[in-house]
Coordinates of C-alpha atoms and ligand atoms in Angstrom, one line a residue:
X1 CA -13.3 -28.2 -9.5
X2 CA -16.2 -30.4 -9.7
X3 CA -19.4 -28.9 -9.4
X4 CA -21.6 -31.8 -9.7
X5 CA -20.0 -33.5 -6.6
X6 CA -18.9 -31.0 -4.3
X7 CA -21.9 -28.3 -5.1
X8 CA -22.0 -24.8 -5.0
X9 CA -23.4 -24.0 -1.4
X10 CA -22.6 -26.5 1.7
X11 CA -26.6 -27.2 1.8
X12 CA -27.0 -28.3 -1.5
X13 CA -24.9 -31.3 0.4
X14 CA -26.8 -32.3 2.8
X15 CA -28.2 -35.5 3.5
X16 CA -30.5 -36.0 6.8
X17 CA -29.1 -37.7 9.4
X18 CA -25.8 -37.4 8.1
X19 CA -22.7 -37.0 10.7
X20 CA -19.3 -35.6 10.8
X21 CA -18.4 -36.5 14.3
X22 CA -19.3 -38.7 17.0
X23 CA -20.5 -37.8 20.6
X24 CA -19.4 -40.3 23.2
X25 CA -22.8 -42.5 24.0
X26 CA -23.8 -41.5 27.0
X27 CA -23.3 -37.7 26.1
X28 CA -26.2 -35.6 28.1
X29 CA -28.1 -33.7 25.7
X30 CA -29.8 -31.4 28.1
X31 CA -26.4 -30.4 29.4
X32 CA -25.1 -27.4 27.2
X33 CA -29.0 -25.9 27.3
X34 CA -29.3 -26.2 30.9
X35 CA -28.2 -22.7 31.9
X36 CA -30.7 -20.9 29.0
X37 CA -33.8 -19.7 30.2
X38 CA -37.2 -22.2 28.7
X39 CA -37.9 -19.3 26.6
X40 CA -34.6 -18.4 25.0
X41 CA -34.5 -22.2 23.7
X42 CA -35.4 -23.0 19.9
X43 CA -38.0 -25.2 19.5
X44 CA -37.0 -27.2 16.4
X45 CA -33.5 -27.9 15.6
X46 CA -31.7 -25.3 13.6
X47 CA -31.5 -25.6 9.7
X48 CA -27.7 -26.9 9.7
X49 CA -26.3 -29.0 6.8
X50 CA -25.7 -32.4 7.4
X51 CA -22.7 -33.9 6.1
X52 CA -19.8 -36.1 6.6
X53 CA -16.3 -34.5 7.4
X54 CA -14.4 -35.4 4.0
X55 CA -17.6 -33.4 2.1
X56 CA -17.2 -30.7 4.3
X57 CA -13.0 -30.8 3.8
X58 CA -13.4 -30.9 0.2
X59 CA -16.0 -28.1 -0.2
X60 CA -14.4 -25.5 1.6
X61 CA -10.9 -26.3 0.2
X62 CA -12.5 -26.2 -3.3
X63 CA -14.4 -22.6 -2.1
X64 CA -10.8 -21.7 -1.2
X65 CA -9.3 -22.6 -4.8
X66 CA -11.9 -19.8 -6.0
X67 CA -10.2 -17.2 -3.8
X68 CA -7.5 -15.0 -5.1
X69 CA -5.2 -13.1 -3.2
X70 CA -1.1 -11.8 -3.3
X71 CA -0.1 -14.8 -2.7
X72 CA -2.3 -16.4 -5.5
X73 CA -0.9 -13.9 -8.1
X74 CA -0.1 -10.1 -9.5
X75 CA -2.8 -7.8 -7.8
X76 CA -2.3 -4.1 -9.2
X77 CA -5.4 -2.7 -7.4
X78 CA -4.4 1.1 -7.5
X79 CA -5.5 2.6 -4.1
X80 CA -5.8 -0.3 -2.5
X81 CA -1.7 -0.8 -2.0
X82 CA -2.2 -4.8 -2.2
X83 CA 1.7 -5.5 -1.6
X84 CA 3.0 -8.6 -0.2
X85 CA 2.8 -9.5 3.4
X86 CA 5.7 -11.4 4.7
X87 CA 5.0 -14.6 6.9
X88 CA 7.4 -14.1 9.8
X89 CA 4.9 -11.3 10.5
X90 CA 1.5 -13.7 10.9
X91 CA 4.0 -15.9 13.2
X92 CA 4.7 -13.4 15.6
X93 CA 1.1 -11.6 15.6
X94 CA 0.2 -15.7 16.2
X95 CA 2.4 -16.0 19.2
X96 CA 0.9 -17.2 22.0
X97 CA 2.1 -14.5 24.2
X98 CA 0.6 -11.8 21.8
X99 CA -2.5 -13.5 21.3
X100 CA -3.9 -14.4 24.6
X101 CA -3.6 -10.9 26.2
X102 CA -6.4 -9.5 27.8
X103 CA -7.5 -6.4 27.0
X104 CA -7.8 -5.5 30.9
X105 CA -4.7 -7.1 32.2
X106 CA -2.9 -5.0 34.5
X107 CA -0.2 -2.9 32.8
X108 CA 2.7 -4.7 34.7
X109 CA 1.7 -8.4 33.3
X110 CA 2.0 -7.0 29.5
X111 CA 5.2 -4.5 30.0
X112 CA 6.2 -6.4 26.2
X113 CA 3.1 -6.1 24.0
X114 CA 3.0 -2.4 25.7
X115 CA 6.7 -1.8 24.7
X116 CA 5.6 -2.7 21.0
X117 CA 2.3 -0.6 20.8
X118 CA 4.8 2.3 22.3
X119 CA 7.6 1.5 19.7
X120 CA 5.2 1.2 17.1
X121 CA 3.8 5.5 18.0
X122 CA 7.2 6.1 17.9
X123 CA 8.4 4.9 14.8
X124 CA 4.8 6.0 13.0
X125 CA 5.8 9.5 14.3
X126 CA 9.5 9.4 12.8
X127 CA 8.3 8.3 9.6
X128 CA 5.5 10.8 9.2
X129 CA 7.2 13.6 10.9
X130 CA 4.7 14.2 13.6
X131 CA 5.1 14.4 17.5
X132 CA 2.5 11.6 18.4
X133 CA 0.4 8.7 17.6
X134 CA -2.5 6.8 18.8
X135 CA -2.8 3.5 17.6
X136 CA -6.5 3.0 18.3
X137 CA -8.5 3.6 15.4
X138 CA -9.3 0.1 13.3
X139 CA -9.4 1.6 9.9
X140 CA -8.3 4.5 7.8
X141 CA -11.7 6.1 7.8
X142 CA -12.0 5.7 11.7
X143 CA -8.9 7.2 11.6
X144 CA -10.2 10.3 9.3
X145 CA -12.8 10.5 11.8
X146 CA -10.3 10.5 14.7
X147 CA -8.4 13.2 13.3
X148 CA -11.1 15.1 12.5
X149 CA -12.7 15.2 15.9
X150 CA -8.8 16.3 17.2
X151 CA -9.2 19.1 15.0
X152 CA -12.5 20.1 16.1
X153 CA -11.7 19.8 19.4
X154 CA -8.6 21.8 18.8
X155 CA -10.3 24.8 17.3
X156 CA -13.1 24.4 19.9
X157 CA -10.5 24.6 22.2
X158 CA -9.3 28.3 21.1
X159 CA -12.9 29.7 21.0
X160 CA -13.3 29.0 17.5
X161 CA -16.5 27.0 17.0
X162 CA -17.8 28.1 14.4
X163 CA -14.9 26.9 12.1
X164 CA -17.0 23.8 10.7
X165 CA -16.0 23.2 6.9
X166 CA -13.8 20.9 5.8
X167 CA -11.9 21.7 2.4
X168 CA -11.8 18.6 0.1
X169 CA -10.4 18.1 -3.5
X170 CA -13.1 16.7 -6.1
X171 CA -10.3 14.1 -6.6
X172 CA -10.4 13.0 -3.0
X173 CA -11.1 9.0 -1.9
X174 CA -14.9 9.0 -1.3
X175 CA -13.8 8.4 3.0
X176 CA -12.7 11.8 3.0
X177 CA -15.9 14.1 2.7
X178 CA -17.8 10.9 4.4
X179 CA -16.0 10.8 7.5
X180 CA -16.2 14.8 7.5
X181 CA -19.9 14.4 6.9
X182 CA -20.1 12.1 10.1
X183 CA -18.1 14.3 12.3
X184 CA -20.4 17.0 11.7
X185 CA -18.9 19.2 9.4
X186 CA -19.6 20.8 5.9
X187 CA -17.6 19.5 3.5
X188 CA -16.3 22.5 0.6
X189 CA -15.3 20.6 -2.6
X190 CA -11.6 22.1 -3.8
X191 CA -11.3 21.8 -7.8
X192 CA -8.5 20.0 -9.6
X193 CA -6.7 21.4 -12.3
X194 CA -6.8 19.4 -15.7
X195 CA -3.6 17.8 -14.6
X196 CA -5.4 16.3 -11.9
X197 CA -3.8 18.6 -9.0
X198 CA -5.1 21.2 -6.5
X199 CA -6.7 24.1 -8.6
X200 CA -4.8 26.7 -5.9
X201 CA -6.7 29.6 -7.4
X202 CA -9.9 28.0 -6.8
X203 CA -8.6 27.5 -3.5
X204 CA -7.0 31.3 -2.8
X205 CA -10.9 32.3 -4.1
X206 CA -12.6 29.7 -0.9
X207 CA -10.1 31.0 1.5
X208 CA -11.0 34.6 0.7
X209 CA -14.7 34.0 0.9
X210 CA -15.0 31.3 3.8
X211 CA -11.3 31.3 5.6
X212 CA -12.8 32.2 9.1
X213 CA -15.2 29.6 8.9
X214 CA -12.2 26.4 7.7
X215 CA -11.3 23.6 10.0
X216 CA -9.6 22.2 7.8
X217 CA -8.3 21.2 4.4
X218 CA -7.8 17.4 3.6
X219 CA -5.3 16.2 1.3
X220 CA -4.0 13.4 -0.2
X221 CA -0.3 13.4 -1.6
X222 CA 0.6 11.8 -4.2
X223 CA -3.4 12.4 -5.1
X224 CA -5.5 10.0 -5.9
X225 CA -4.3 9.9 -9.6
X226 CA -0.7 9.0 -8.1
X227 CA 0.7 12.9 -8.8
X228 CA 2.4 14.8 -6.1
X229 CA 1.2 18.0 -5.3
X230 CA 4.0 20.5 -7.1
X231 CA 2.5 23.3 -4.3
X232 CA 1.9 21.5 -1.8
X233 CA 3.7 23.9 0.6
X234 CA 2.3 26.7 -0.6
X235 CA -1.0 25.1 0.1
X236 CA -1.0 24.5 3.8
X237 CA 0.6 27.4 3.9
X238 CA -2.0 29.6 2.4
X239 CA -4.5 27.4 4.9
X240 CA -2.3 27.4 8.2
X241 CA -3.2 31.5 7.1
X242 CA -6.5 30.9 7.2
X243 CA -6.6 29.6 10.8
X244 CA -6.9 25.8 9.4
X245 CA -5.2 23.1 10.1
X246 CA -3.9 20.5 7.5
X247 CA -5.2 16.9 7.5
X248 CA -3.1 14.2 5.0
X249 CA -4.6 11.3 4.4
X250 CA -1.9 8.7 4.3
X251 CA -3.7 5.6 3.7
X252 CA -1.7 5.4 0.9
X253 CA 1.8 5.8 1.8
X254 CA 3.8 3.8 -0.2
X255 CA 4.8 6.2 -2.3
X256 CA 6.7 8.3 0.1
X257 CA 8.1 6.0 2.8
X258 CA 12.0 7.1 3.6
X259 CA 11.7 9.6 0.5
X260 CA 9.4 12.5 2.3
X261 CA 7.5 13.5 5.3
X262 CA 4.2 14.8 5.3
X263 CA 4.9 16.5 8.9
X264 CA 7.5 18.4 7.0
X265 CA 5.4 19.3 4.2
X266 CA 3.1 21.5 6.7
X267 CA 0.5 18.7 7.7
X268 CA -0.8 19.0 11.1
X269 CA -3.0 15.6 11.4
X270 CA -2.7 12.2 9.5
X271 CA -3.8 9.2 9.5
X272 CA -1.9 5.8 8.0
X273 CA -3.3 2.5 7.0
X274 CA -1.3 -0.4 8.8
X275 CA -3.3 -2.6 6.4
X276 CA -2.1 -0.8 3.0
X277 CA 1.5 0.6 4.0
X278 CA 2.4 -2.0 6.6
X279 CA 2.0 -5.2 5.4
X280 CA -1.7 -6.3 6.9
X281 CA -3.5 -8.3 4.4
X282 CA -7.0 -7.1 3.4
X283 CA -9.6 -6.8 1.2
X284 CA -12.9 -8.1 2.8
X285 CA -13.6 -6.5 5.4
X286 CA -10.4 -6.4 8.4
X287 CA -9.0 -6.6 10.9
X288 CA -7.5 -3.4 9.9
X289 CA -5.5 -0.2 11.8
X290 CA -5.5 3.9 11.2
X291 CA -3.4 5.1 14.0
X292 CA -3.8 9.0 13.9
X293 CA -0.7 11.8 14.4
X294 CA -0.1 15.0 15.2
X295 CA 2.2 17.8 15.2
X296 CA 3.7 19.5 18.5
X297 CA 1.0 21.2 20.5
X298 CA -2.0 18.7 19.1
X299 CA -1.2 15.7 21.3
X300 CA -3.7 16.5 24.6
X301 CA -6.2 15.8 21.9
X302 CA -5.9 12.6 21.1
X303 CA -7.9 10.0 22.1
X304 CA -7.5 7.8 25.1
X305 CA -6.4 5.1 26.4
X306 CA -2.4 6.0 26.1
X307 CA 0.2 4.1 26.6
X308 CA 3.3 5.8 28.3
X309 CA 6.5 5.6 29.0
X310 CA 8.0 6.2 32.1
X311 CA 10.9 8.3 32.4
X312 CA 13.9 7.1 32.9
X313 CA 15.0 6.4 36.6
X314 CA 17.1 8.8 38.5
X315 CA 20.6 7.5 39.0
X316 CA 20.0 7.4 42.9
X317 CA 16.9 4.8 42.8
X318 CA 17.4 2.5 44.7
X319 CA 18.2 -1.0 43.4
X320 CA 15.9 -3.6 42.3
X321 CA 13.3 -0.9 41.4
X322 CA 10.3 -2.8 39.7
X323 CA 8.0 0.2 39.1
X324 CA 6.9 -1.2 35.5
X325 CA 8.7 1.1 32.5
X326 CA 5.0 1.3 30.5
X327 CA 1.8 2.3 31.9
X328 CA -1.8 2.7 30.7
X329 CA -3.5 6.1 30.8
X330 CA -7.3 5.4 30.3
X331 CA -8.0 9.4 30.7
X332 CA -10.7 10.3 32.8
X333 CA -12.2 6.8 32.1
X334 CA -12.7 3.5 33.6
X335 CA -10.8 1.1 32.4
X336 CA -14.1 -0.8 31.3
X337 CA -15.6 1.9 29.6
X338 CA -13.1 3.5 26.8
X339 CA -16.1 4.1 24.5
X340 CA -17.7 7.2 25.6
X341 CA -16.6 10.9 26.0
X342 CA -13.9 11.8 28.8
X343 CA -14.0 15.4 29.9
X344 CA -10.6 17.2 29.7
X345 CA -8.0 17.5 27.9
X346 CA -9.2 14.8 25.4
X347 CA -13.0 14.5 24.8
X348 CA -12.1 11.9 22.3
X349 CA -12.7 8.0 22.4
X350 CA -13.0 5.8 19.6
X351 CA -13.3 2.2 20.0
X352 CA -12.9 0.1 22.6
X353 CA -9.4 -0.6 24.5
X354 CA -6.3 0.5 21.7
X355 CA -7.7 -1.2 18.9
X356 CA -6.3 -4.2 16.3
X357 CA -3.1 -5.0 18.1
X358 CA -2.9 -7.8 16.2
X359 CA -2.3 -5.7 13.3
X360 CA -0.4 -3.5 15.3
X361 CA 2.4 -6.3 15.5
X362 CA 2.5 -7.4 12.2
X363 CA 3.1 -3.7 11.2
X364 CA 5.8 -3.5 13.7
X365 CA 7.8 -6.8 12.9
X366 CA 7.4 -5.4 9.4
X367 CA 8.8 -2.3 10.1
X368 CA 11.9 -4.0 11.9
X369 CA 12.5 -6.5 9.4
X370 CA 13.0 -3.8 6.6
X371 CA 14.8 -1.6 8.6
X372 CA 16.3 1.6 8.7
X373 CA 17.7 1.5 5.2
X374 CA 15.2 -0.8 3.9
X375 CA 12.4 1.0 4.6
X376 CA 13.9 4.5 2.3
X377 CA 13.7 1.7 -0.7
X378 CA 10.0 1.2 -0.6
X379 CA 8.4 4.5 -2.0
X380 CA 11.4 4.6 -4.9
X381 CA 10.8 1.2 -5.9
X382 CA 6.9 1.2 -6.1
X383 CA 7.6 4.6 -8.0
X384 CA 9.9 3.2 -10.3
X385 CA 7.3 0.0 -11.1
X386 CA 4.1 2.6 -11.4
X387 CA 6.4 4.4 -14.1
X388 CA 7.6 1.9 -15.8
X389 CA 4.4 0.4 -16.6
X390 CA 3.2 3.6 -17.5
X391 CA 5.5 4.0 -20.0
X392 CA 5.0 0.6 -21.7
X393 CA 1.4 0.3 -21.8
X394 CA 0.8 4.1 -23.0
X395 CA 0.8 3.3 -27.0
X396 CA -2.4 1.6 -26.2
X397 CA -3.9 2.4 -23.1
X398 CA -5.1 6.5 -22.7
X399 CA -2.7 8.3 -21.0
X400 CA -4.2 11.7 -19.8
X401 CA -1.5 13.1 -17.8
X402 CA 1.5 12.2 -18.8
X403 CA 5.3 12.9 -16.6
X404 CA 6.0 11.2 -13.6
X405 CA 3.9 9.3 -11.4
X406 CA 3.7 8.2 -8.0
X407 CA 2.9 4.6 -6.8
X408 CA -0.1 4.3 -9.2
X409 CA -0.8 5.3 -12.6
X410 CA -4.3 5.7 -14.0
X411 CA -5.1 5.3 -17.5
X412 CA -8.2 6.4 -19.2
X413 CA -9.3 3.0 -21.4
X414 CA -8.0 2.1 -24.6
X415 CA -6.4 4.5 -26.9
X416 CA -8.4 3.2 -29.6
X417 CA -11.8 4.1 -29.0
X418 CA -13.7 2.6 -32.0
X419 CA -13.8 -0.9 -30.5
X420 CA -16.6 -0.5 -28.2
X421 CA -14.3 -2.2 -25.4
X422 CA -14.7 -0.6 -22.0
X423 CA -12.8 -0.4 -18.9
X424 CA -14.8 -3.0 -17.4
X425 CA -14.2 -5.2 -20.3
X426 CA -10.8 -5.0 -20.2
X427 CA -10.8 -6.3 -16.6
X428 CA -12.5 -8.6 -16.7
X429 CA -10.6 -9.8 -19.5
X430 CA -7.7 -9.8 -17.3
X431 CA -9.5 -12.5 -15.0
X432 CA -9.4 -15.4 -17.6
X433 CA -5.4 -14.5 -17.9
X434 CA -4.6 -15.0 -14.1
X435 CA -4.8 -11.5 -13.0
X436 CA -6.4 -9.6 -10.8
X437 CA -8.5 -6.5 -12.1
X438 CA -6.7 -3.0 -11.4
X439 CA -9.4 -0.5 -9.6
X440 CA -11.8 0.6 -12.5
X441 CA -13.8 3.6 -12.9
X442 CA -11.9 5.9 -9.7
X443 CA -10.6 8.1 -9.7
X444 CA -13.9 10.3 -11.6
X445 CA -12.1 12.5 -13.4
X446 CA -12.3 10.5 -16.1
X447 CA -14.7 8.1 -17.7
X448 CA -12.8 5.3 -18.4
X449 CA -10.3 5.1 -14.8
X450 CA -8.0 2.6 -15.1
X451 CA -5.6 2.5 -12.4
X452 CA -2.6 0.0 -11.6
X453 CA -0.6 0.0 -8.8
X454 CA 2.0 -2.5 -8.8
X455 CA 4.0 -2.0 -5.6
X456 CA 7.7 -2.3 -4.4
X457 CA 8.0 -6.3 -4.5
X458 CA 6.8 -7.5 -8.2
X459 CA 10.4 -8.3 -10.2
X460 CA 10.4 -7.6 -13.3
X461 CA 9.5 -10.1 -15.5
X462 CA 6.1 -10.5 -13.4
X463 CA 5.7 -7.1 -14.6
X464 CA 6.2 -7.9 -17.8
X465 CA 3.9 -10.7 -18.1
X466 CA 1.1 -8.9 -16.4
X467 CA 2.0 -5.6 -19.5
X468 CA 2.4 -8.4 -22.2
X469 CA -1.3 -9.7 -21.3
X470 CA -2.2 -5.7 -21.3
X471 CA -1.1 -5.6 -24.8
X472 CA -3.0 -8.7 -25.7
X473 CA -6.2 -7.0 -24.6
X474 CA -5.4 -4.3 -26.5
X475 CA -5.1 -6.6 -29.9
X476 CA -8.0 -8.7 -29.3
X477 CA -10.3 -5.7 -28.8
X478 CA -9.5 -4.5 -32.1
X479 CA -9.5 -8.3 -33.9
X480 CA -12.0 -9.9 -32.0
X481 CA -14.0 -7.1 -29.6
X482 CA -17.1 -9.7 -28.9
X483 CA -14.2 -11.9 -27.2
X484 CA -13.0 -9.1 -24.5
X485 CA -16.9 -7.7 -24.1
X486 CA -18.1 -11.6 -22.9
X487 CA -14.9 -12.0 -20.7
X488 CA -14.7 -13.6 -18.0
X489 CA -14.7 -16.9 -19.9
X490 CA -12.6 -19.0 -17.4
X491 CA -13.7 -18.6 -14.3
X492 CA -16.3 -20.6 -12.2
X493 CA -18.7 -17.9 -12.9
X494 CA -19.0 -15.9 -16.5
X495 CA -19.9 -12.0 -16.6
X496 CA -22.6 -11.2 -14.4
X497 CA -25.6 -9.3 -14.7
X498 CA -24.7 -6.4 -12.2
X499 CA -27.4 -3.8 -13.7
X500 CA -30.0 -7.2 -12.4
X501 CA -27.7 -7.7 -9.3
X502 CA -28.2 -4.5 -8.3
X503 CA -32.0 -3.9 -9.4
X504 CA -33.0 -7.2 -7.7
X505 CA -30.7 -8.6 -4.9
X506 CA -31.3 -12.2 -3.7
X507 CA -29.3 -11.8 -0.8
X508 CA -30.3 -15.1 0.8
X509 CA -29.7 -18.9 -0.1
X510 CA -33.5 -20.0 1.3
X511 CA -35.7 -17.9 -0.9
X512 CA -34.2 -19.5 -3.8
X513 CA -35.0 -23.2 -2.9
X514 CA -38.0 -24.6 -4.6
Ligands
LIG1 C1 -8.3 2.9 1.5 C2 -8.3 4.4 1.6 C3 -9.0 5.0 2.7 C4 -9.9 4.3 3.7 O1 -9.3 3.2 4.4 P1 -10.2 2.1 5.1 O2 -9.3 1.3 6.0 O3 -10.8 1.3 4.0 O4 -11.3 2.8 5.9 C5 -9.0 6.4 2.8 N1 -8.3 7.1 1.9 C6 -7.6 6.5 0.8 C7 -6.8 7.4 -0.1 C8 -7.6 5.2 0.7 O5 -6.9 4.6 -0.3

């Protein structure tokens, strides 16, 4: 890319009075202003950069070239699930049809996008092993938040209000105690076992001191070091005891599509990420989707609107029966107001309308295109990847738990300690060979978190490359340490000063102009 000419902000290109279009002549100003009020109208003319079209064309595809995404290259963020996202599903959440619905057009004009949203619950509920879904929550901690106000309002709902902690493993994603934080309850932090797992003692010992006062106890399986819980069933066990209910949070469920079921582990609430799971891109900020289930007996408390279906028509109706097959519930609420609290059954409401339905769709046509059988290859396959890697990389990258992984595996640095080469080094390191950075320092447990997940659609010899370049790290920290601590060294911009970056943030582009 070249700096000079193209620059690295639009307004370092500016050049006053410089146009990239052309009004007709006799174009009228005052026109588009008309309608604002004297006093809503700027004075001067905005700040804009002026430039010509081609300057603008090449600045943002250069901007663009800096970018890296799946389809740029390998992109083993553990946690983060950053698999491939086929095509055909951007095409259909493009289509017209999909796209121009309005979010209050009557039910019988959108029967379609309805029947999706309703297959979409349906087929959430069969994978998870739950009874229902809402699809209206836009991200996986909304979603923790969603389920955790279902739960409140459950135990509310028996008399039970002073049931307000929240059981957490120390290894939990940071969203977990957050979202109970925001939803008013006190979060109670579970310890993990060296091996990384629930500490079930330490549990038995919260239950008998605090079990009357448990909402709930959130989990994530495989954890957040990519184990699966050996006890889980005795765990929700022990806390369905207690009078709590189970919350799994499925953000992450790679690992376990068509293999197991959190509903039949004993879970009572989850929530999924459409966005990590089902094929949304992210990273940056959305659209994303965390539609919440529940088991039998949970459902009145989900939040509205709902769509249902209606049941099927008795044999005698008469012909030519239009009454539309899917129909929108909006509670006790108008139609124009689904934020705000509904009074019974469901006091819940979390956004506006049912959410990202664009990322609705793509999850669906994703979950259509793999299929029935498809789909019970996904959790073996990232599994299998996860492992392998595990295996090949653990002569010089610290393993601390060894035996089989999930998804993700997480390392803890180098074996070879004397180098001085960090974590961070080594990723960055990884930048100048084409890769993305795997997450880096989560989980906590240890000091020197590494952790890759590949997921189910890297073949083999990507895989390979990506370990091979691992294992070149690994040599030149030992032959040439000064090499891997300056990394980046080919990108458009070298290591940065993040202790600075964080002590003094310039945030904006004007107070750095002369
Ligand atoms: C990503 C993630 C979340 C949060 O999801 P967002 O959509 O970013 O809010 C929660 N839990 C786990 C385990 C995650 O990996």
């Amino acid at each position: 890319m070249n700096r000079t000419l193209y620059g690295n902000l639009i307004f370092e290109l500016s050049k006053k009075g410089r146009r990239g279009y052309s009004l007709p002549q006799d174009y009228d100003r005052t026109h588009t202003t008309a309608e604002l009020p004297e006093a809503l109208r700027r004075k001067e003319a905005a700040r804009l950069p002026e430039c010509d079209e081609l300057t603008v064309v090449r600045h943002y595809t250069n901007l663009s070239h800096n970018n890296f995404g799946v389809n740029d290259g390998f992109y083993p963020l553990g946690s983060c699930t950053m698999k491939y996202n086929p095509v055909i599903n951007e095409e259909i959440a493009a289509m017209k049809a999909f796209a121009g619905l309005h979010p209050l057009q009557p039910a019988e004009t959108c029967q379609g996008a309805l029947e999706v949203y309703f297959n979409l619950q349906q087929s959430l509920a069969e994978l998870a092993g739950l009874s229902e879904f809402t699809l209206n929550p836009c991200a996986g901690a909304h979603g923790e938040l969603t389920g955790l106000m279902v739960i409140r309002a459950y135990h509310e709902s028996q008399g039970a209000t002073s049931r307000t902690k929240v059981l957490i493993p120390d290894s939990a994603h940071g969203t977990n105690p957050a979202s109970a934080a925001v939803c008013g309850l006190e979060v109670v932090e579970v310890k993990s076992l060296p091996d990384g797992t629930v500490d079930v003692d330490h549990l038995r010992e919260l239950l008998a001191e605090m079990g009357d006062q448990v909402a709930a106890m959130m989990m994530t399986n495989p954890n957040t070091l990519g184990i699966f819980e050996p006890r889980v069933l005795e765990i929700t066990e022990m806390v369905h005891k207690a009078g709590g209910l189970m919350y799994y949070d499925g953000a992450n469920l790679n690992a376990l599509l068509g293999e197991c079921r959190p509903g039949d582990m004993g879970f009572d609430v989850m929530h999924i990420n459409l966005h990590k799971t089902f094929s949304t891109p992210h990273g940056g900020g959305g659209p994303g989707s965390g539609p919440v289930g529940v088991r039998k007996g949970l459902e009145q408390f989900l939040p509205y609107p709902r769509v249902k279906m209606r049941e099927a028509a008795p044999l005698s109706s008469p012909e030519g029966d239009t009454t539309p097959v899917f129909s929108i519930d909006w509670g006790n609420e108008a139609p124009s107001g689904a934020v705000g609290g509904a009074s019974t059954p469901s006091t819940i409401s979390v956004g506006s309308f049912f959410g990202n339905f664009g990322v609705m769709l793509k999850a669906y046509a994703y979950i259509l295109s793999l299929g029935h059988e498809n789909v019970k290859m996904v959790g073996p396959l990232a599994t299998l990847n996860a492992n392998y890697i595990k295996e090949r990389l653990r002569d010089d990258y610290l393993l601390p738990i060894s035996g089989l992984c999930k998804h993700e595996v997480v390392f803890d640095g180098l074996v070879d300690k004397n180098t001085g080469v960090t974590t961070m080094d080594v990723a960055k390191r990884l930048l100048d060979y084409g890769y993305h950075a795997p997450t880096i320092y989560f989980p906590l447990l240890f000091h020197e978190s590494l952790m890759i997940e590949p997921t189910e659609n890297e073949s083999k010899e990507t895989i390979d490359s990506f370990i091979d370049v691992m294992h070149k790290i690994a040599a030149e920290a030992k032959s040439d340490p000064e090499l891997v601590k300056t990394a980046p060294h080919n990108t458009p911009i070298g290591r940065v000063d993040d202790v600075l970056a964080a002590k003094q943030p310039v945030t904006t582009y004007w107070k750095t102009l002369p």
